PDB file of C-alpha atoms and ligand atoms in Angstrom:
ATOM      1  CA  MET A1013       1.933 -18.135 -37.487  1.00  0.00           C
ATOM      2  CA  GLY A1014       2.257 -14.916 -35.511  1.00  0.00           C
ATOM      3  CA  VAL A1015       5.153 -12.474 -35.747  1.00  0.00           C
ATOM      4  CA  VAL A1016       5.692 -13.095 -32.018  1.00  0.00           C
ATOM      5  CA  GLU A1017       4.597 -16.258 -30.229  1.00  0.00           C
ATOM      6  CA  PHE A1018       4.912 -17.005 -26.527  1.00  0.00           C
ATOM      7  CA  GLU A1019       3.961 -20.409 -25.159  1.00  0.00           C
ATOM      8  CA  ASP A1020       3.972 -20.885 -21.393  1.00  0.00           C
ATOM      9  CA  VAL A1021       6.983 -18.618 -20.848  1.00  0.00           C
ATOM     10  CA  PHE A1022       8.608 -18.393 -17.424  1.00  0.00           C
ATOM     11  CA  VAL A1023      11.455 -15.997 -16.641  1.00  0.00           C
ATOM     12  CA  LYS A1024      13.501 -15.989 -13.482  1.00  0.00           C
ATOM     13  CA  TYR A1025      16.009 -13.291 -12.551  1.00  0.00           C
ATOM     14  CA  GLU A1026      18.769 -14.155 -10.090  1.00  0.00           C
ATOM     15  CA  THR A1027      19.715 -11.390  -7.695  1.00  0.00           C
ATOM     16  CA  TYR A1028      21.995 -11.091  -4.657  1.00  0.00           C
ATOM     17  CA  THR A1029      19.007 -11.409  -2.399  1.00  0.00           C
ATOM     18  CA  GLY A1030      17.389 -14.358  -4.165  1.00  0.00           C
ATOM     19  CA  SER A1031      15.464 -15.011  -7.333  1.00  0.00           C
ATOM     20  CA  VAL A1032      12.488 -13.193  -8.842  1.00  0.00           C
ATOM     21  CA  LEU A1033       9.964 -15.023 -10.996  1.00  0.00           C
ATOM     22  CA  ALA A1034       9.183 -12.196 -13.424  1.00  0.00           C
ATOM     23  CA  LEU A1035       6.999 -14.116 -15.915  1.00  0.00           C
ATOM     24  CA  ARG A1036       4.837 -17.084 -14.942  1.00  0.00           C
ATOM     25  CA  GLY A1037       3.400 -18.978 -17.854  1.00  0.00           C
ATOM     26  CA  VAL A1038       2.847 -16.187 -20.372  1.00  0.00           C
ATOM     27  CA  THR A1039       1.142 -17.277 -23.607  1.00  0.00           C
ATOM     28  CA  PHE A1040       0.133 -14.926 -26.399  1.00  0.00           C
ATOM     29  CA  SER A1041       0.629 -14.328 -30.066  1.00  0.00           C
ATOM     30  CA  LEU A1042       1.046 -11.100 -32.038  1.00  0.00           C
ATOM     31  CA  GLY A1043      -0.442 -11.313 -35.507  1.00  0.00           C
ATOM     32  CA  LYS A1044       0.827  -9.571 -38.623  1.00  0.00           C
ATOM     33  CA  GLY A1045      -0.256  -5.937 -38.531  1.00  0.00           C
ATOM     34  CA  GLU A1046      -1.622  -6.247 -35.013  1.00  0.00           C
ATOM     35  CA  THR A1047      -1.079  -3.755 -32.175  1.00  0.00           C
ATOM     36  CA  ILE A1048      -1.081  -5.086 -28.618  1.00  0.00           C
ATOM     37  CA  LEU A1049      -1.049  -2.835 -25.571  1.00  0.00           C
ATOM     38  CA  VAL A1050       0.577  -4.403 -22.512  1.00  0.00           C
ATOM     39  CA  MET A1051      -0.633  -2.839 -19.284  1.00  0.00           C
ATOM     40  CA  GLY A1052      -0.015  -3.686 -15.665  1.00  0.00           C
ATOM     41  CA  PRO A1053       1.408  -2.325 -12.427  1.00  0.00           C
ATOM     42  CA  SER A1054       5.059  -1.451 -11.960  1.00  0.00           C
ATOM     43  CA  GLY A1055       7.163  -4.599 -11.670  1.00  0.00           C
ATOM     44  CA  SER A1056       4.528  -6.824 -13.283  1.00  0.00           C
ATOM     45  CA  GLY A1057       6.802  -7.992 -16.116  1.00  0.00           C
ATOM     46  CA  LYS A1058       6.015  -5.699 -19.085  1.00  0.00           C
ATOM     47  CA  THR A1059       9.608  -4.778 -19.924  1.00  0.00           C
ATOM     48  CA  THR A1060      10.657  -8.384 -19.382  1.00  0.00           C
ATOM     49  CA  ILE A1061       8.274  -9.504 -22.141  1.00  0.00           C
ATOM     50  CA  LEU A1062      10.004  -7.111 -24.584  1.00  0.00           C
ATOM     51  CA  ARG A1063      13.467  -8.235 -23.476  1.00  0.00           C
ATOM     52  CA  VAL A1064      12.533 -11.875 -24.026  1.00  0.00           C
ATOM     53  CA  ILE A1065      11.336 -11.077 -27.564  1.00  0.00           C
ATOM     54  CA  LEU A1066      14.718  -9.498 -28.327  1.00  0.00           C
ATOM     55  CA  GLY A1067      16.704 -12.394 -26.856  1.00  0.00           C
ATOM     56  CA  LEU A1068      18.127 -10.144 -24.130  1.00  0.00           C
ATOM     57  CA  VAL A1069      16.680 -12.398 -21.433  1.00  0.00           C
ATOM     58  CA  GLN A1070      16.330 -16.172 -21.802  1.00  0.00           C
ATOM     59  CA  PRO A1071      13.247 -17.930 -20.416  1.00  0.00           C
ATOM     60  CA  MET A1072      13.770 -20.759 -17.945  1.00  0.00           C
ATOM     61  CA  HIS A1073      10.766 -22.555 -19.426  1.00  0.00           C
ATOM     62  CA  GLY A1074       8.505 -22.263 -22.455  1.00  0.00           C
ATOM     63  CA  THR A1075       9.008 -21.392 -26.100  1.00  0.00           C
ATOM     64  CA  VAL A1076       9.315 -18.064 -27.870  1.00  0.00           C
ATOM     65  CA  ARG A1077       9.286 -17.468 -31.601  1.00  0.00           C
ATOM     66  CA  VAL A1078       9.886 -14.148 -33.296  1.00  0.00           C
ATOM     67  CA  PHE A1079       9.755 -13.976 -37.106  1.00  0.00           C
ATOM     68  CA  GLY A1080       9.653 -17.783 -36.832  1.00  0.00           C
ATOM     69  CA  MET A1081      13.011 -17.897 -34.989  1.00  0.00           C
ATOM     70  CA  GLU A1082      13.834 -18.730 -31.412  1.00  0.00           C
ATOM     71  CA  PRO A1083      15.740 -15.778 -29.934  1.00  0.00           C
ATOM     72  CA  ARG A1084      18.108 -18.195 -28.266  1.00  0.00           C
ATOM     73  CA  ASP A1085      21.598 -18.140 -29.671  1.00  0.00           C
ATOM     74  CA  GLY A1086      23.538 -14.976 -30.517  1.00  0.00           C
ATOM     75  CA  LYS A1087      22.807 -15.272 -34.204  1.00  0.00           C
ATOM     76  CA  THR A1088      18.996 -15.363 -34.119  1.00  0.00           C
ATOM     77  CA  GLY A1089      18.922 -12.831 -31.277  1.00  0.00           C
ATOM     78  CA  LEU A1090      21.021 -10.434 -33.342  1.00  0.00           C
ATOM     79  CA  GLU A1091      18.847 -10.874 -36.403  1.00  0.00           C
ATOM     80  CA  ILE A1092      15.706 -10.169 -34.362  1.00  0.00           C
ATOM     81  CA  ARG A1093      17.329  -7.080 -32.804  1.00  0.00           C
ATOM     82  CA  ARG A1094      18.240  -5.842 -36.277  1.00  0.00           C
ATOM     83  CA  ARG A1095      14.737  -6.277 -37.634  1.00  0.00           C
ATOM     84  CA  ALA A1096      12.846  -4.963 -34.600  1.00  0.00           C
ATOM     85  CA  GLY A1097      12.778  -1.372 -33.388  1.00  0.00           C
ATOM     86  CA  TYR A1098      13.019  -1.189 -29.586  1.00  0.00           C
ATOM     87  CA  LEU A1099      12.198   1.977 -27.660  1.00  0.00           C
ATOM     88  CA  THR A1100      13.661   1.375 -24.227  1.00  0.00           C
ATOM     89  CA  GLN A1101      12.094   2.758 -21.087  1.00  0.00           C
ATOM     90  CA  GLU A1102      15.327   4.436 -20.005  1.00  0.00           C
ATOM     91  CA  GLY A1103      16.781   5.583 -23.342  1.00  0.00           C
ATOM     92  CA  LYS A1104      19.859   4.333 -25.154  1.00  0.00           C
ATOM     93  CA  MET A1105      21.411   7.280 -26.972  1.00  0.00           C
ATOM     94  CA  ILE A1106      25.119   7.943 -26.509  1.00  0.00           C
ATOM     95  CA  ASN A1107      25.818  11.343 -24.956  1.00  0.00           C
ATOM     96  CA  GLU A1108      29.101  11.834 -26.850  1.00  0.00           C
ATOM     97  CA  LEU A1109      27.177  11.955 -30.158  1.00  0.00           C
ATOM     98  CA  THR A1110      24.495  14.397 -31.265  1.00  0.00           C
ATOM     99  CA  VAL A1111      20.951  13.116 -31.723  1.00  0.00           C
ATOM    100  CA  TRP A1112      21.478  13.137 -35.503  1.00  0.00           C
ATOM    101  CA  GLU A1113      24.751  11.188 -35.177  1.00  0.00           C
ATOM    102  CA  ASN A1114      23.049   8.736 -32.814  1.00  0.00           C
ATOM    103  CA  ILE A1115      20.341   8.086 -35.395  1.00  0.00           C
ATOM    104  CA  MET A1116      22.890   7.453 -38.164  1.00  0.00           C
ATOM    105  CA  PHE A1117      25.071   5.309 -35.879  1.00  0.00           C
ATOM    106  CA  TYR A1118      22.079   3.248 -34.745  1.00  0.00           C
ATOM    107  CA  ALA A1119      20.968   2.420 -38.293  1.00  0.00           C
ATOM    108  CA  GLU A1120      24.523   1.716 -39.423  1.00  0.00           C
ATOM    109  CA  GLY A1121      25.152  -0.625 -36.500  1.00  0.00           C
ATOM    110  CA  ARG A1122      22.021  -2.552 -37.429  1.00  0.00           C
ATOM    111  CA  GLY A1123      23.063  -2.787 -41.066  1.00  0.00           C
ATOM    112  CA  ARG A1124      20.003  -0.800 -42.105  1.00  0.00           C
ATOM    113  CA  ARG A1125      19.523   2.171 -44.374  1.00  0.00           C
ATOM    114  CA  VAL A1126      18.037   5.401 -43.204  1.00  0.00           C
ATOM    115  CA  ASP A1127      16.551   8.057 -45.411  1.00  0.00           C
ATOM    116  CA  GLU A1128      17.741  11.424 -44.072  1.00  0.00           C
ATOM    117  CA  GLU A1129      14.624  13.181 -45.309  1.00  0.00           C
ATOM    118  CA  ARG A1130      12.499  10.638 -43.441  1.00  0.00           C
ATOM    119  CA  VAL A1131      14.421  11.353 -40.232  1.00  0.00           C
ATOM    120  CA  ARG A1132      13.709  15.084 -40.611  1.00  0.00           C
ATOM    121  CA  GLU A1133      10.066  14.362 -41.354  1.00  0.00           C
ATOM    122  CA  LEU A1134       9.661  12.194 -38.227  1.00  0.00           C
ATOM    123  CA  ALA A1135      11.507  14.784 -36.135  1.00  0.00           C
ATOM    124  CA  ARG A1136       9.209  17.505 -37.469  1.00  0.00           C
ATOM    125  CA  GLU A1137       6.116  15.466 -36.669  1.00  0.00           C
ATOM    126  CA  LEU A1138       7.324  14.867 -33.114  1.00  0.00           C
ATOM    127  CA  ASN A1139       8.378  18.512 -32.604  1.00  0.00           C
ATOM    128  CA  VAL A1140      12.040  17.686 -32.067  1.00  0.00           C
ATOM    129  CA  GLU A1141      13.616  18.962 -35.283  1.00  0.00           C
ATOM    130  CA  ALA A1142      15.365  21.671 -33.261  1.00  0.00           C
ATOM    131  CA  VAL A1143      17.204  19.130 -31.093  1.00  0.00           C
ATOM    132  CA  LEU A1144      18.751  17.026 -33.862  1.00  0.00           C
ATOM    133  CA  ASN A1145      22.120  18.759 -33.471  1.00  0.00           C
ATOM    134  CA  LYS A1146      22.107  18.677 -29.684  1.00  0.00           C
ATOM    135  CA  HIS A1147      23.598  16.046 -27.412  1.00  0.00           C
ATOM    136  CA  PRO A1148      21.117  13.741 -25.645  1.00  0.00           C
ATOM    137  CA  ASN A1149      22.188  14.838 -22.150  1.00  0.00           C
ATOM    138  CA  HIS A1150      21.211  18.416 -23.037  1.00  0.00           C
ATOM    139  CA  LEU A1151      17.578  17.505 -23.739  1.00  0.00           C
ATOM    140  CA  SER A1152      14.595  17.437 -21.430  1.00  0.00           C
ATOM    141  CA  GLY A1153      13.159  14.011 -20.589  1.00  0.00           C
ATOM    142  CA  GLY A1154      10.268  14.534 -22.993  1.00  0.00           C
ATOM    143  CA  GLU A1155      12.505  15.762 -25.832  1.00  0.00           C
ATOM    144  CA  LEU A1156      14.801  12.795 -25.353  1.00  0.00           C
ATOM    145  CA  LYS A1157      11.872  10.372 -25.412  1.00  0.00           C
ATOM    146  CA  ARG A1158      10.659  11.790 -28.736  1.00  0.00           C
ATOM    147  CA  ALA A1159      14.190  11.884 -30.188  1.00  0.00           C
ATOM    148  CA  GLU A1160      14.619   8.207 -29.241  1.00  0.00           C
ATOM    149  CA  LEU A1161      11.327   7.482 -30.947  1.00  0.00           C
ATOM    150  CA  VAL A1162      12.538   9.194 -34.135  1.00  0.00           C
ATOM    151  CA  MET A1163      15.620   6.945 -33.996  1.00  0.00           C
ATOM    152  CA  VAL A1164      13.637   3.760 -33.500  1.00  0.00           C
ATOM    153  CA  LEU A1165      11.108   4.561 -36.227  1.00  0.00           C
ATOM    154  CA  SER A1166      13.582   5.934 -38.764  1.00  0.00           C
ATOM    155  CA  ASP A1167      14.967   2.741 -40.276  1.00  0.00           C
ATOM    156  CA  GLU A1168      11.648   1.064 -41.096  1.00  0.00           C
ATOM    157  CA  PRO A1169      11.670  -1.774 -38.531  1.00  0.00           C
ATOM    158  CA  GLU A1170       9.532  -4.847 -39.203  1.00  0.00           C
ATOM    159  CA  LEU A1171       8.332  -5.027 -35.600  1.00  0.00           C
ATOM    160  CA  LEU A1172       7.961  -2.231 -33.066  1.00  0.00           C
ATOM    161  CA  LEU A1173       8.491  -2.812 -29.346  1.00  0.00           C
ATOM    162  CA  LEU A1174       7.763   0.413 -27.509  1.00  0.00           C
ATOM    163  CA  ASP A1175       8.302   0.548 -23.764  1.00  0.00           C
ATOM    164  CA  GLU A1176       6.218   3.389 -22.318  1.00  0.00           C
ATOM    165  CA  PRO A1177       6.314   5.700 -25.364  1.00  0.00           C
ATOM    166  CA  THR A1178       4.296   8.463 -23.709  1.00  0.00           C
ATOM    167  CA  SER A1179       5.939   8.517 -20.291  1.00  0.00           C
ATOM    168  CA  MET A1180       7.698  11.859 -19.631  1.00  0.00           C
ATOM    169  CA  LEU A1181       5.383  13.574 -22.120  1.00  0.00           C
ATOM    170  CA  ASP A1182       2.759  16.234 -21.523  1.00  0.00           C
ATOM    171  CA  ALA A1183      -0.765  15.708 -22.850  1.00  0.00           C
ATOM    172  CA  GLU A1184      -0.113  17.570 -26.086  1.00  0.00           C
ATOM    173  CA  ASN A1185       3.049  15.678 -26.967  1.00  0.00           C
ATOM    174  CA  SER A1186       1.460  12.373 -25.962  1.00  0.00           C
ATOM    175  CA  GLU A1187      -1.244  13.052 -28.545  1.00  0.00           C
ATOM    176  CA  VAL A1188       1.423  13.859 -31.131  1.00  0.00           C
ATOM    177  CA  VAL A1189       3.158  10.533 -30.413  1.00  0.00           C
ATOM    178  CA  ILE A1190      -0.108   8.580 -30.508  1.00  0.00           C
ATOM    179  CA  ASP A1191      -1.076  10.231 -33.802  1.00  0.00           C
ATOM    180  CA  LEU A1192       2.266   9.280 -35.318  1.00  0.00           C
ATOM    181  CA  LEU A1193       2.059   5.700 -34.031  1.00  0.00           C
ATOM    182  CA  SER A1194      -1.394   5.405 -35.557  1.00  0.00           C
ATOM    183  CA  THR A1195       0.239   5.896 -38.970  1.00  0.00           C
ATOM    184  CA  PHE A1196       2.316   2.740 -38.325  1.00  0.00           C
ATOM    185  CA  LYS A1197      -0.666   0.756 -37.074  1.00  0.00           C
ATOM    186  CA  GLY A1198      -1.604  -2.085 -39.389  1.00  0.00           C
ATOM    187  CA  ARG A1199       1.615  -1.659 -41.397  1.00  0.00           C
ATOM    188  CA  VAL A1200       4.024  -2.704 -38.673  1.00  0.00           C
ATOM    189  CA  PRO A1201       3.121  -5.108 -35.849  1.00  0.00           C
ATOM    190  CA  MET A1202       3.507  -3.394 -32.490  1.00  0.00           C
ATOM    191  CA  ILE A1203       3.728  -4.224 -28.830  1.00  0.00           C
ATOM    192  CA  VAL A1204       3.385  -1.129 -26.669  1.00  0.00           C
ATOM    193  CA  THR A1205       3.693  -1.139 -22.891  1.00  0.00           C
ATOM    194  CA  SER A1206       2.063   1.693 -21.039  1.00  0.00           C
ATOM    195  CA  HIS A1207       0.008   2.893 -18.122  1.00  0.00           C
ATOM    196  CA  ASP A1208      -1.543   5.442 -20.472  1.00  0.00           C
ATOM    197  CA  PRO A1209      -5.163   4.568 -21.373  1.00  0.00           C
ATOM    198  CA  ARG A1210      -5.000   6.965 -24.348  1.00  0.00           C
ATOM    199  CA  LEU A1211      -3.035   4.240 -26.139  1.00  0.00           C
ATOM    200  CA  PHE A1212      -6.270   2.207 -26.254  1.00  0.00           C
ATOM    201  CA  GLU A1213      -7.100   4.238 -29.326  1.00  0.00           C
ATOM    202  CA  ILE A1214      -4.453   2.529 -31.415  1.00  0.00           C
ATOM    203  CA  SER A1215      -4.592  -0.955 -29.842  1.00  0.00           C
ATOM    204  CA  ASP A1216      -6.352  -3.999 -31.209  1.00  0.00           C
ATOM    205  CA  ARG A1217      -5.972  -5.873 -27.942  1.00  0.00           C
ATOM    206  CA  VAL A1218      -4.877  -5.335 -24.370  1.00  0.00           C
ATOM    207  CA  LEU A1219      -2.778  -7.794 -22.382  1.00  0.00           C
ATOM    208  CA  GLU A1220      -2.982  -7.163 -18.671  1.00  0.00           C
ATOM    209  CA  VAL A1221       0.032  -8.436 -16.804  1.00  0.00           C
ATOM    210  CA  VAL A1222      -0.102  -8.796 -13.045  1.00  0.00           C
ATOM    211  CA  GLY A1223       2.710 -10.430 -11.107  1.00  0.00           C
ATOM    212  CA  GLY A1224       4.129 -11.981 -14.287  1.00  0.00           C
ATOM    213  CA  VAL A1225       0.792 -13.529 -15.251  1.00  0.00           C
ATOM    214  CA  VAL A1226      -1.329 -12.411 -18.196  1.00  0.00           C
ATOM    215  CA  GLY A1227      -4.720 -11.751 -16.673  1.00  0.00           C
ATOM    216  CA  LYS A1228      -7.984 -13.327 -17.661  1.00  0.00           C
ATOM    217  CA  SER A1229      -9.108 -10.020 -19.100  1.00  0.00           C
ATOM    218  CA  LEU A1230      -7.034 -10.591 -22.232  1.00  0.00           C
ATOM    219  CA  ARG A1231      -9.256  -8.909 -24.766  1.00  0.00           C
ATOM    220  CA  GLU A1232      -9.823 -10.547 -28.080  1.00  0.00           C
ATOM    221  CA  THR A1233     -11.787  -7.604 -29.377  1.00  0.00           C
ATOM    222  CA  ALA A1234     -10.817  -3.997 -29.732  1.00  0.00           C
ATOM    223  CA  PRO A1235     -11.628  -1.943 -26.670  1.00  0.00           C
ATOM    224  CA  SER A1236     -13.444   1.247 -27.495  1.00  0.00           C
ATOM    225  CA  PRO A1237     -11.357   4.396 -27.263  1.00  0.00           C
ATOM    226  CA  ARG A1238     -10.721   5.776 -23.788  1.00  0.00           C
ATOM    227  CA  ARG A1239     -12.926   3.163 -22.113  1.00  0.00           C
ATOM    228  CA  ASP A1240     -10.742   2.339 -19.159  1.00  0.00           C
ATOM    229  CA  SER A1241     -13.239   1.028 -16.628  1.00  0.00           C
ATOM    230  CA  HIS A1242     -11.439  -2.305 -16.307  1.00  0.00           C
ATOM    231  CA  LEU A1243      -8.380  -0.440 -15.010  1.00  0.00           C
ATOM    232  CA  GLU A1244     -10.346   1.121 -12.201  1.00  0.00           C
ATOM    233  CA  ARG A1245     -11.664  -2.115 -10.827  1.00  0.00           C
TER     234      ARG A1245
HETATM  235  N1  ATP B1895      17.753  -7.424 -14.419  1.00  0.00           N
HETATM  236  C1  ATP B1895      16.979  -7.773 -13.417  1.00  0.00           C
HETATM  237  N2  ATP B1895      17.465  -8.443 -12.357  1.00  0.00           N
HETATM  238  C2  ATP B1895      16.674  -8.819 -11.340  1.00  0.00           C
HETATM  239  N3  ATP B1895      15.350  -8.570 -11.283  1.00  0.00           N
HETATM  240  C3  ATP B1895      14.801  -7.910 -12.282  1.00  0.00           C
HETATM  241  C4  ATP B1895      15.582  -7.463 -13.402  1.00  0.00           C
HETATM  242  N4  ATP B1895      14.750  -6.824 -14.284  1.00  0.00           N
HETATM  243  C5  ATP B1895      13.535  -6.856 -13.719  1.00  0.00           C
HETATM  244  N5  ATP B1895      13.548  -7.500 -12.538  1.00  0.00           N
HETATM  245  C6  ATP B1895      12.378  -7.771 -11.675  1.00  0.00           C
HETATM  246  O1  ATP B1895      11.428  -8.478 -12.457  1.00  0.00           O
HETATM  247  C7  ATP B1895      10.096  -7.999 -12.223  1.00  0.00           C
HETATM  248  C8  ATP B1895       9.502  -7.492 -13.535  1.00  0.00           C
HETATM  249  O2  ATP B1895      10.228  -6.346 -13.951  1.00  0.00           O
HETATM  250  P1  ATP B1895       9.849  -5.532 -15.276  1.00  0.00           P
HETATM  251  O3  ATP B1895      10.938  -4.535 -15.478  1.00  0.00           O
HETATM  252  O4  ATP B1895       9.593  -6.479 -16.375  1.00  0.00           O
HETATM  253  O5  ATP B1895       8.504  -4.828 -14.832  1.00  0.00           O
HETATM  254  P2  ATP B1895       7.619  -3.713 -15.563  1.00  0.00           P
HETATM  255  O6  ATP B1895       6.233  -4.225 -15.635  1.00  0.00           O
HETATM  256  O7  ATP B1895       8.279  -3.308 -16.822  1.00  0.00           O
HETATM  257  O8  ATP B1895       7.675  -2.496 -14.519  1.00  0.00           O
HETATM  258  P3  ATP B1895       7.626  -0.887 -14.761  1.00  0.00           P
HETATM  259  O9  ATP B1895       6.187  -0.521 -15.048  1.00  0.00           O
HETATM  260  O10 ATP B1895       8.095  -0.316 -13.453  1.00  0.00           O
HETATM  261  O11 ATP B1895       8.555  -0.578 -15.888  1.00  0.00           O
HETATM  262  C9  ATP B1895      10.242  -6.949 -11.126  1.00  0.00           C
HETATM  263  O12 ATP B1895       9.987  -7.577  -9.902  1.00  0.00           O
HETATM  264  C10 ATP B1895      11.685  -6.502 -11.233  1.00  0.00           C
HETATM  265  O13 ATP B1895      12.168  -6.059  -9.988  1.00  0.00           O
HETATM  266 MG1   MG B1896       9.061  -1.568 -17.502  1.00  0.00          MG
END
């Protein structure tokens, strides 16, 4: 059994102007220690897949299992959110607290322990040690992204869901992030969404999502690093 299993998942969002079918029959499974890269155009459903895993959005059809549980009721959803580390696309730190306080508050709220030395080590590796005592709204977009990543990685999650971890970053800092993520690869199962082909390096498989459908090019074998010809089709 996979850590994450989707079987024919459909998601519909209701809006003022009508409904949007964001996922249309998505089926995949994330194995223990596996890293999946989810790619696809803007609006194709990448973030929605992560939100379904966390029980933040309920499918209208299909089954989802995460750690063997259905993220349906509040209780299983909460347990999954406690065990998984979720890097959101837009950030979730509270501006009234410093980055350091946010990291402590985040772990505490999840009922998890955080090793302060480990936080400093992660911050050092991501070149954001100097911002730990600053408030999130005083950081640049790239600093905030890396600080959020320190927070998400710091309490040893059992599953990593990373929504565009290298967006807002320059080439050098993207490499730093990818290097750090490679140290989690194999130890912690990961789903990473991105438009960044450099993340191929750490992925076992690529899911291509287009219009809420996982494309036929679902790769069962590891793509070779930086080979991105299928994206240029
Ligand atoms: N809360 C919501 N309410 C209504 N529609 C939504 C909501 N969230 C997403 N959508 C719609 O669902 C579709 C999929 O959105 P999603 O955010 O999953 O895409 P994405 O692949 O993550 O895009 P991006 O690369 O821009 O982050 C889009 O058409 C989007 O407009
Ligand atoms: Mg998104």
